[in-house]
Each structure stands twice: as C-alpha cells, then as structure tokens.
mmCIF file of C-alpha atoms and ligand atoms in Angstrom:
data_model
loop_
_atom_site.group_PDB
_atom_site.id
_atom_site.type_symbol
_atom_site.label_atom_id
_atom_site.label_comp_id
_atom_site.label_asym_id
_atom_site.label_seq_id
_atom_site.Cartn_x
_atom_site.Cartn_y
_atom_site.Cartn_z
ATOM 1 C CA MET G 939 87.317 95.653 108.464
ATOM 2 C CA ARG G 940 89.892 97.943 109.060
ATOM 3 C CA VAL G 941 92.986 96.929 111.416
ATOM 4 C CA ASP G 942 93.863 98.882 113.997
ATOM 5 C CA GLY G 943 95.598 97.332 117.265
ATOM 6 C CA LYS G 944 94.133 94.045 117.140
ATOM 7 C CA LEU G 945 93.041 91.361 114.388
ATOM 8 C CA ASP G 946 92.162 87.749 114.802
ATOM 9 C CA LEU G 947 91.835 86.812 110.918
ATOM 10 C CA ASP G 948 89.400 83.802 112.149
ATOM 11 C CA ASP G 949 86.817 86.651 112.711
ATOM 12 C CA HIS G 950 87.010 87.978 109.372
ATOM 13 C CA ASP G 951 84.809 85.605 107.173
ATOM 14 C CA PRO G 952 85.929 85.529 103.521
ATOM 15 C CA GLY G 953 82.420 84.389 102.230
ATOM 16 C CA GLU G 954 81.058 87.662 103.959
ATOM 17 C CA THR G 955 78.444 89.701 101.878
ATOM 18 C CA PHE G 956 77.391 92.202 104.124
ATOM 19 C CA GLY G 957 73.742 91.739 103.268
ATOM 20 C CA TRP G 958 74.152 92.268 99.674
ATOM 21 C CA ASP G 959 72.939 90.411 97.060
ATOM 22 C CA LYS G 960 74.598 89.802 93.648
ATOM 23 C CA LYS G 961 72.775 92.519 91.528
ATOM 24 C CA ALA G 962 72.418 95.173 93.638
ATOM 25 C CA ALA G 963 76.234 95.252 94.571
ATOM 26 C CA THR G 964 77.037 95.189 90.984
ATOM 27 C CA THR G 965 74.839 98.063 90.420
ATOM 28 C CA GLU G 966 76.283 99.706 93.599
ATOM 29 C CA LEU G 967 79.696 99.157 91.922
ATOM 30 C CA ASP G 968 79.030 101.221 88.869
ATOM 31 C CA VAL G 969 78.037 104.157 91.009
ATOM 32 C CA GLU G 970 81.379 103.850 93.072
ATOM 33 C CA VAL G 971 83.429 103.564 90.132
ATOM 34 C CA ALA G 972 81.841 106.991 88.447
ATOM 35 C CA ARG G 973 82.285 108.595 91.854
ATOM 36 C CA LEU G 974 85.854 107.111 92.251
ATOM 37 C CA SER G 975 86.644 108.623 88.243
ATOM 38 C CA GLU G 976 85.278 112.198 88.920
ATOM 39 C CA LEU G 977 87.561 112.041 92.700
ATOM 40 C CA GLN G 978 90.197 111.089 90.514
ATOM 41 C CA MET G 979 89.888 113.881 87.854
ATOM 42 C CA LEU G 980 89.782 116.325 90.899
ATOM 43 C CA LEU G 981 93.108 114.937 92.582
ATOM 44 C CA PHE G 982 94.770 115.221 89.285
ATOM 45 C CA ALA G 983 93.611 118.413 88.307
ATOM 46 C CA GLU G 984 94.709 119.891 91.942
ATOM 47 C CA LYS G 985 98.380 118.006 91.749
ATOM 48 C CA GLN G 986 98.972 118.471 95.229
ATOM 49 C CA ARG G 987 98.583 115.147 96.977
ATOM 50 C CA SER G 988 99.016 111.563 95.900
ATOM 51 C CA VAL G 989 97.194 108.062 96.781
ATOM 52 C CA LEU G 990 99.338 104.865 96.828
ATOM 53 C CA VAL G 991 97.228 101.786 97.004
ATOM 54 C CA VAL G 992 98.696 98.512 98.316
ATOM 55 C CA LEU G 993 96.851 95.347 96.997
ATOM 56 C CA GLN G 994 97.905 91.778 98.878
ATOM 57 C CA ALA G 995 96.675 88.630 98.911
ATOM 58 C CA MET G 996 97.303 84.815 98.707
ATOM 59 C CA ASP G 997 97.557 83.454 94.974
ATOM 60 C CA ALA G 998 94.215 83.335 92.803
ATOM 61 C CA GLY G 999 93.122 86.267 95.759
ATOM 62 C CA GLY G 1000 91.980 88.689 93.411
ATOM 63 C CA LYS G 1001 94.298 91.027 93.048
ATOM 64 C CA ASP G 1002 94.312 91.573 89.020
ATOM 65 C CA GLY G 1003 90.587 91.025 89.161
ATOM 66 C CA VAL G 1004 90.078 94.385 91.483
ATOM 67 C CA LEU G 1005 92.504 96.085 88.924
ATOM 68 C CA ARG G 1006 90.453 94.799 85.561
ATOM 69 C CA GLU G 1007 86.941 95.540 87.765
ATOM 70 C CA VAL G 1008 87.610 98.181 89.573
ATOM 71 C CA LEU G 1009 90.314 100.454 88.540
ATOM 72 C CA THR G 1010 89.194 100.478 85.063
ATOM 73 C CA GLY G 1011 87.064 103.417 85.378
ATOM 74 C CA LEU G 1012 89.876 105.179 85.962
ATOM 75 C CA ASN G 1013 91.756 107.969 83.967
ATOM 76 C CA PRO G 1014 94.914 106.269 83.328
ATOM 77 C CA ALA G 1015 96.673 109.238 82.582
ATOM 78 C CA GLY G 1016 96.345 109.303 86.508
ATOM 79 C CA VAL G 1017 97.069 105.884 87.468
ATOM 80 C CA SER G 1018 100.179 103.357 87.558
ATOM 81 C CA VAL G 1019 99.847 100.321 88.509
ATOM 82 C CA THR G 1020 102.932 98.322 89.108
ATOM 83 C CA SER G 1021 103.122 94.462 90.001
ATOM 84 C CA PHE G 1022 106.220 93.297 92.510
ATOM 85 C CA GLY G 1023 107.473 89.583 91.478
ATOM 86 C CA VAL G 1024 110.779 87.927 92.160
ATOM 87 C CA PRO G 1025 113.201 90.297 92.471
ATOM 88 C CA SER G 1026 115.757 90.858 89.769
ATOM 89 C CA GLU G 1027 119.825 90.445 90.393
ATOM 90 C CA ALA G 1028 119.591 94.139 90.283
ATOM 91 C CA GLU G 1029 116.851 94.819 92.740
ATOM 92 C CA ARG G 1030 118.355 91.921 95.143
ATOM 93 C CA ALA G 1031 121.598 93.957 95.247
ATOM 94 C CA HIS G 1032 119.559 96.680 96.658
ATOM 95 C CA ASP G 1033 117.545 97.296 99.750
ATOM 96 C CA TYR G 1034 114.348 96.080 99.568
ATOM 97 C CA LEU G 1035 112.622 99.368 99.456
ATOM 98 C CA TRP G 1036 114.826 100.453 96.245
ATOM 99 C CA ARG G 1037 112.605 98.919 93.937
ATOM 100 C CA VAL G 1038 109.106 99.681 95.069
ATOM 101 C CA HIS G 1039 110.105 103.643 95.930
ATOM 102 C CA GLN G 1040 110.749 104.382 92.261
ATOM 103 C CA HIS G 1041 106.721 103.678 92.050
ATOM 104 C CA THR G 1042 105.090 105.677 94.780
ATOM 105 C CA PRO G 1043 102.844 108.527 93.099
ATOM 106 C CA ALA G 1044 104.043 111.622 92.044
ATOM 107 C CA ASP G 1045 101.222 114.565 93.075
ATOM 108 C CA GLY G 1046 98.003 113.709 91.188
ATOM 109 C CA GLN G 1047 98.282 110.635 90.661
ATOM 110 C CA ILE G 1048 96.900 107.402 92.155
ATOM 111 C CA ALA G 1049 99.581 104.613 92.272
ATOM 112 C CA VAL G 1050 98.366 100.331 92.825
ATOM 113 C CA PHE G 1051 101.004 98.036 93.719
ATOM 114 C CA ASN G 1052 100.208 94.508 92.797
ATOM 115 C CA ARG G 1053 102.254 92.897 95.284
ATOM 116 C CA SER G 1054 104.466 95.528 97.748
ATOM 117 C CA HIS G 1055 107.246 95.917 99.992
ATOM 118 C CA TYR G 1056 105.097 93.729 102.299
ATOM 119 C CA GLU G 1057 106.461 90.558 100.264
ATOM 120 C CA ASP G 1058 109.506 91.249 102.015
ATOM 121 C CA VAL G 1059 107.963 90.260 105.639
ATOM 122 C CA LEU G 1060 105.676 87.442 103.770
ATOM 123 C CA VAL G 1061 107.318 85.066 101.314
ATOM 124 C CA VAL G 1062 110.576 86.128 102.715
ATOM 125 C CA ARG G 1063 109.607 85.157 105.844
ATOM 126 C CA VAL G 1064 107.534 82.194 105.344
ATOM 127 C CA LYS G 1065 110.124 80.747 103.045
ATOM 128 C CA ASN G 1066 113.419 81.969 104.645
ATOM 129 C CA LEU G 1067 114.384 84.133 102.354
ATOM 130 C CA ALA G 1068 116.209 86.248 104.677
ATOM 131 C CA ALA G 1069 117.102 85.724 108.363
ATOM 132 C CA SER G 1070 114.615 86.563 111.040
ATOM 133 C CA SER G 1071 116.825 89.434 112.477
ATOM 134 C CA VAL G 1072 116.538 91.033 109.115
ATOM 135 C CA TRP G 1073 113.112 90.693 108.335
ATOM 136 C CA ARG G 1074 112.031 91.237 111.918
ATOM 137 C CA LYS G 1075 113.336 94.928 111.818
ATOM 138 C CA ARG G 1076 111.582 95.857 108.506
ATOM 139 C CA TYR G 1077 108.003 96.025 110.126
ATOM 140 C CA THR G 1078 109.200 99.700 111.863
ATOM 141 C CA GLN G 1079 111.511 100.287 108.437
ATOM 142 C CA ILE G 1080 108.348 99.996 106.596
ATOM 143 C CA ARG G 1081 105.983 102.091 109.464
ATOM 144 C CA ASN G 1082 109.079 104.738 109.191
ATOM 145 C CA TRP G 1083 109.200 104.412 104.982
ATOM 146 C CA GLU G 1084 105.243 104.718 104.914
ATOM 147 C CA GLN G 1085 105.067 107.427 107.754
ATOM 148 C CA MET G 1086 107.081 109.584 105.386
ATOM 149 C CA LEU G 1087 105.448 109.340 102.221
ATOM 150 C CA VAL G 1088 102.691 110.350 104.674
ATOM 151 C CA ASP G 1089 103.820 113.722 105.517
ATOM 152 C CA GLU G 1090 105.345 114.046 101.814
ATOM 153 C CA GLY G 1091 101.507 114.242 100.675
ATOM 154 C CA THR G 1092 100.479 110.535 100.074
ATOM 155 C CA THR G 1093 97.797 108.902 101.453
ATOM 156 C CA ILE G 1094 98.200 105.036 101.906
ATOM 157 C CA VAL G 1095 95.630 102.598 101.762
ATOM 158 C CA LYS G 1096 96.516 99.015 101.886
ATOM 159 C CA LEU G 1097 93.950 96.356 100.826
ATOM 160 C CA TYR G 1098 94.272 92.893 101.764
ATOM 161 C CA LEU G 1099 91.960 90.430 99.477
ATOM 162 C CA ASN G 1100 90.965 87.773 102.272
ATOM 163 C CA ILE G 1101 90.087 84.516 100.317
ATOM 164 C CA SER G 1102 89.559 81.066 102.102
ATOM 165 C CA ASN G 1103 92.079 78.052 101.749
ATOM 166 C CA GLU G 1104 88.801 76.149 99.934
ATOM 167 C CA GLU G 1105 88.462 79.087 97.368
ATOM 168 C CA GLN G 1106 91.837 79.341 96.747
ATOM 169 C CA ARG G 1107 92.113 75.417 95.828
ATOM 170 C CA GLU G 1108 88.956 75.995 93.717
ATOM 171 C CA ARG G 1109 90.641 78.747 91.605
ATOM 172 C CA LEU G 1110 94.101 77.191 91.512
ATOM 173 C CA GLN G 1111 92.138 74.515 90.382
ATOM 174 C CA ASP G 1112 90.208 76.631 87.769
ATOM 175 C CA ARG G 1113 93.444 77.971 86.709
ATOM 176 C CA VAL G 1114 94.677 74.426 85.539
ATOM 177 C CA ASP G 1115 92.025 73.268 83.644
ATOM 178 C CA SER G 1116 90.994 76.321 81.694
ATOM 179 C CA PRO G 1117 93.677 77.158 78.520
ATOM 180 C CA ASP G 1118 93.083 80.734 78.807
ATOM 181 C CA GLU G 1119 93.889 81.066 82.550
ATOM 182 C CA ARG G 1120 96.623 78.087 82.931
ATOM 183 C CA TRP G 1121 99.687 80.640 82.002
ATOM 184 C CA LYS G 1122 99.247 82.213 85.744
ATOM 185 C CA PHE G 1123 99.407 78.991 87.313
ATOM 186 C CA ARG G 1124 102.986 78.308 88.218
ATOM 187 C CA LEU G 1125 103.960 75.019 90.374
ATOM 188 C CA GLY G 1126 105.431 77.187 93.052
ATOM 189 C CA ASP G 1127 102.109 78.333 94.185
ATOM 190 C CA LEU G 1128 101.335 74.786 95.160
ATOM 191 C CA GLU G 1129 104.577 75.705 97.628
ATOM 192 C CA ASP G 1130 103.186 78.816 98.713
ATOM 193 C CA ARG G 1131 99.705 76.713 99.603
ATOM 194 C CA GLN G 1132 101.468 74.028 101.626
ATOM 195 C CA ARG G 1133 102.520 76.898 103.602
ATOM 196 C CA TRP G 1134 98.745 78.323 104.131
ATOM 197 C CA PRO G 1135 98.933 78.738 107.903
ATOM 198 C CA GLN G 1136 102.580 80.078 107.933
ATOM 199 C CA PHE G 1137 101.335 82.880 105.419
ATOM 200 C CA GLN G 1138 98.499 83.619 107.634
ATOM 201 C CA GLU G 1139 100.579 84.267 110.837
ATOM 202 C CA ALA G 1140 102.942 86.405 108.130
ATOM 203 C CA TYR G 1141 99.752 88.376 106.817
ATOM 204 C CA HIS G 1142 98.252 88.761 110.630
ATOM 205 C CA ASP G 1143 101.763 90.048 111.629
ATOM 206 C CA ALA G 1144 101.964 92.570 108.996
ATOM 207 C CA LEU G 1145 98.431 94.092 109.105
ATOM 208 C CA VAL G 1146 99.000 94.070 112.845
ATOM 209 C CA ARG G 1147 102.398 95.906 113.188
ATOM 210 C CA THR G 1148 101.638 98.353 110.345
ATOM 211 C CA SER G 1149 98.099 99.548 110.035
ATOM 212 C CA LYS G 1150 98.594 103.101 111.162
ATOM 213 C CA ARG G 1151 95.606 105.887 110.980
ATOM 214 C CA ARG G 1152 97.121 107.285 107.888
ATOM 215 C CA ALA G 1153 98.153 104.399 106.636
ATOM 216 C CA PRO G 1154 95.573 101.784 107.318
ATOM 217 C CA TRP G 1155 94.967 97.984 106.794
ATOM 218 C CA TYR G 1156 91.668 96.513 105.513
ATOM 219 C CA VAL G 1157 90.566 93.216 105.490
ATOM 220 C CA VAL G 1158 88.534 92.731 102.060
ATOM 221 C CA PRO G 1159 85.991 89.550 102.343
ATOM 222 C CA GLY G 1160 87.657 88.065 99.051
ATOM 223 C CA ASP G 1161 85.687 84.547 98.318
ATOM 224 C CA ARG G 1162 82.737 86.544 96.526
ATOM 225 C CA LYS G 1163 84.277 88.985 93.343
ATOM 226 C CA TRP G 1164 81.264 90.882 93.722
ATOM 227 C CA VAL G 1165 81.792 91.659 97.305
ATOM 228 C CA ARG G 1166 85.305 92.403 97.413
ATOM 229 C CA ASN G 1167 84.985 94.714 94.346
ATOM 230 C CA LEU G 1168 82.193 96.483 96.140
ATOM 231 C CA VAL G 1169 84.502 96.708 99.189
ATOM 232 C CA VAL G 1170 87.499 97.766 97.590
ATOM 233 C CA ALA G 1171 85.664 100.270 95.860
ATOM 234 C CA ARG G 1172 84.437 102.249 98.593
ATOM 235 C CA ILE G 1173 87.406 101.862 100.443
ATOM 236 C CA VAL G 1174 89.126 103.878 97.684
ATOM 237 C CA ARG G 1175 86.294 106.252 96.879
ATOM 238 C CA ARG G 1176 86.075 107.295 100.412
ATOM 239 C CA THR G 1177 90.041 107.402 100.815
ATOM 240 C CA LEU G 1178 89.731 110.008 98.149
ATOM 241 C CA GLU G 1179 86.462 111.579 99.458
ATOM 242 C CA GLU G 1180 88.428 112.605 102.814
ATOM 243 C CA LEU G 1181 90.967 114.033 100.956
ATOM 244 C CA ASP G 1182 88.757 116.603 98.987
ATOM 245 C CA PRO G 1183 90.511 117.337 96.177
ATOM 246 C CA GLN G 1184 89.933 120.619 94.561
ATOM 247 C CA TYR G 1185 90.308 122.449 91.007
ATOM 248 C CA PRO G 1186 93.096 124.878 91.308
ATOM 249 C CA GLU G 1187 92.359 128.528 90.862
ATOM 250 C CA PRO G 1188 92.415 129.149 87.692
ATOM 251 C CA GLU G 1189 95.217 131.796 86.588
ATOM 252 C CA GLU G 1190 93.962 135.415 86.830
ATOM 253 C CA GLY G 1191 92.227 136.757 83.830
ATOM 254 C CA ILE G 1192 91.332 133.790 82.715
ATOM 255 C CA ALA G 1193 87.418 133.947 84.159
ATOM 256 C CA GLY G 1194 85.179 135.365 81.503
ATOM 257 C CA LEU G 1195 87.267 135.482 79.070
ATOM 258 C CA VAL G 1196 86.247 135.375 75.426
ATOM 259 C CA ILE G 1197 88.172 133.092 73.118
ATOM 260 C CA GLY G 1198 88.482 135.217 69.925
HETATM 261 P P1 AMP Q 1362 102.293 86.888 90.571
HETATM 262 O O1 AMP Q 1362 101.736 88.032 91.924
HETATM 263 O O2 AMP Q 1362 101.299 85.771 90.822
HETATM 264 O O3 AMP Q 1362 103.002 86.918 89.277
HETATM 265 O O4 AMP Q 1362 103.676 86.215 91.580
HETATM 266 C C1 AMP Q 1362 104.518 87.179 91.918
HETATM 267 C C2 AMP Q 1362 105.663 86.142 92.737
HETATM 268 O O5 AMP Q 1362 106.578 86.717 92.978
HETATM 269 C C3 AMP Q 1362 104.931 85.557 94.232
HETATM 270 O O6 AMP Q 1362 105.213 84.208 94.118
HETATM 271 C C4 AMP Q 1362 105.598 86.341 95.165
HETATM 272 O O7 AMP Q 1362 105.783 85.739 96.404
HETATM 273 C C5 AMP Q 1362 106.924 86.794 94.499
HETATM 274 N N1 AMP Q 1362 107.721 87.428 95.307
HETATM 275 C C6 AMP Q 1362 107.303 88.900 95.424
HETATM 276 N N2 AMP Q 1362 108.134 89.861 95.772
HETATM 277 C C7 AMP Q 1362 108.893 89.057 96.106
HETATM 278 C C8 AMP Q 1362 110.370 88.944 97.305
HETATM 279 N N3 AMP Q 1362 110.796 90.271 97.498
HETATM 280 N N4 AMP Q 1362 110.805 88.138 97.300
HETATM 281 C C9 AMP Q 1362 110.980 86.913 97.082
HETATM 282 N N5 AMP Q 1362 109.743 87.018 96.255
HETATM 283 C C10 AMP Q 1362 108.385 87.530 95.893
HETATM 284 MG MG1 MG Q 1363 100.751 83.727 90.991
#
C-alpha cells in the first residue's frame, strides 16, 4: 500500500477488502475516528508540529467522501481543508507552488489538500498544459519543497484513492442520474475519463518519483467506500501516533492551584 521505490498499479486491486466485511469495518472506523480525534487534540495542544494530508484521485474517486466520513470527527479549530481546482488568473501568473504554500499547516494544525500541487504533474502533463521540459522538472522540485516542509516540522502523508475504471463509470453515471449529485458533474470530466490510461501513467510516475520516507504515498483501495474510509483513517491515525504529540508542560505554579 505504501509506495517505496517501485510500483505497479495493476498489482493494487481497487476492490480489495483485506478480509473486512462492511459491518465490522464501519464499527472499526468509529474507533479509529475517536482515536484520531484524541491525537489531534494533543497535536493542537502541543503546537510544535503539524501534519499535511494530500488527497488525490480521479474524478469521483472519493476525496469528498473521505473529508465527510473520516475527517468529520476532528476539531475544526485544528483542521483546514483546501480544494485546488483549475488555477485562477492570479494563480497561473505565479509559480505552481505559490497557491499551495499559503495553505500548508501551522504548528498544531492538520491541513488537508483536496487535490494539490500534484495536479501540476498530473492533469497538466496529461492535457499538455505545460511543456514537458517544464513539468518534468517538477518531481524534483516537489520532492525538495516537501523535504523543506518536513525539515521545518510538517509530517506529510499522501493518499491516492485508487478506483477502477468501471467504478468511476458507475459513479459518474449516478452523478448524472441523481439531481442532488448532478452539480458535481462537468462535461470536462468525460475528457479526463477518456484519458484514463494517460492519467494512470502520470499517477504512476508521480507516486514513484515523490514517495519518500518522510512524505510517503499510499495507494488506498477506493472501490468500496467503507474499505477506503477505514484505510485512510488508519493511515492518518498511525501517522499521528508516530508523532506521539504531548500536552505541553503547564506554566509553573498552575499545578495544584485553587481557583478562588
Ligand atoms: P473537482 O476536484 O472535481 O472540483 O475538479 C477540479 C478540477 O480542477 C479538476 O478537473 C482538476 O483536474 C482541475 N485542476 C486542479 N488543479 C489544476 C491545475 N494546476 N491545472 C489545471 N487544472 C487543474
Ligand atoms: Mg470533479
């Protein structure tokens, strides 16, 4: 699941269940979310380090679902979610990291990127929005930039929600068919869908070239939402657990104080 060194996305079954059934996994998700929320409180109180969660997926891959169903348990005071869509004119006039850098987490915070700077080696590559001589350099630039964030106290975890082509077809069809989901669908999504193999190749390269020990990529099975949610919750929970955040020492004279 964790990408190190080499990767064959064909070896990752989007329908994987790891032997879980839906009921047990849903119960377990509640446990994970509760633990996640405790750890977040500690991170927030400690205010020394931060966490950046990057979510990437094809359209209908479940990024919004993860935000809704996994990260709901967290204290909103300590979480920011930023969605990155087609860059605005001002964003296009700057380097591609400009718009993301302002949303990296402050000490004590968890920042979630719903799409990210990785679009600049994914959609930009697949749709030829920049010359290959430009996007090719970005893998190294991204590695270096992320390393800088790590060196400065941010732990980075990157999640690729891996859905199958058939699952995407069904989910997009559902979007078209249901009035309360139709707003999410854009005709441009079909263009991206037609370029599925090119996107897979671009994802492969991005994941392989930028997965580092301190900023790893994980391939998350995405076809079953309950598996996806549990896997994401576990990865984020373990990431926080490894950080082992602690309440800060109280100011001297506070312990044992009687409030009059
Ligand atoms: P959604 O996440 O469904 O709201 O869609 C956002 C859209 O913005 C997707 O089609 C992305 O491919 C597109 N997008 C995100 N970042 C970039 C970028 N840097 N350049 C071009 N398109 C982008
Ligand atoms: Mg979309």
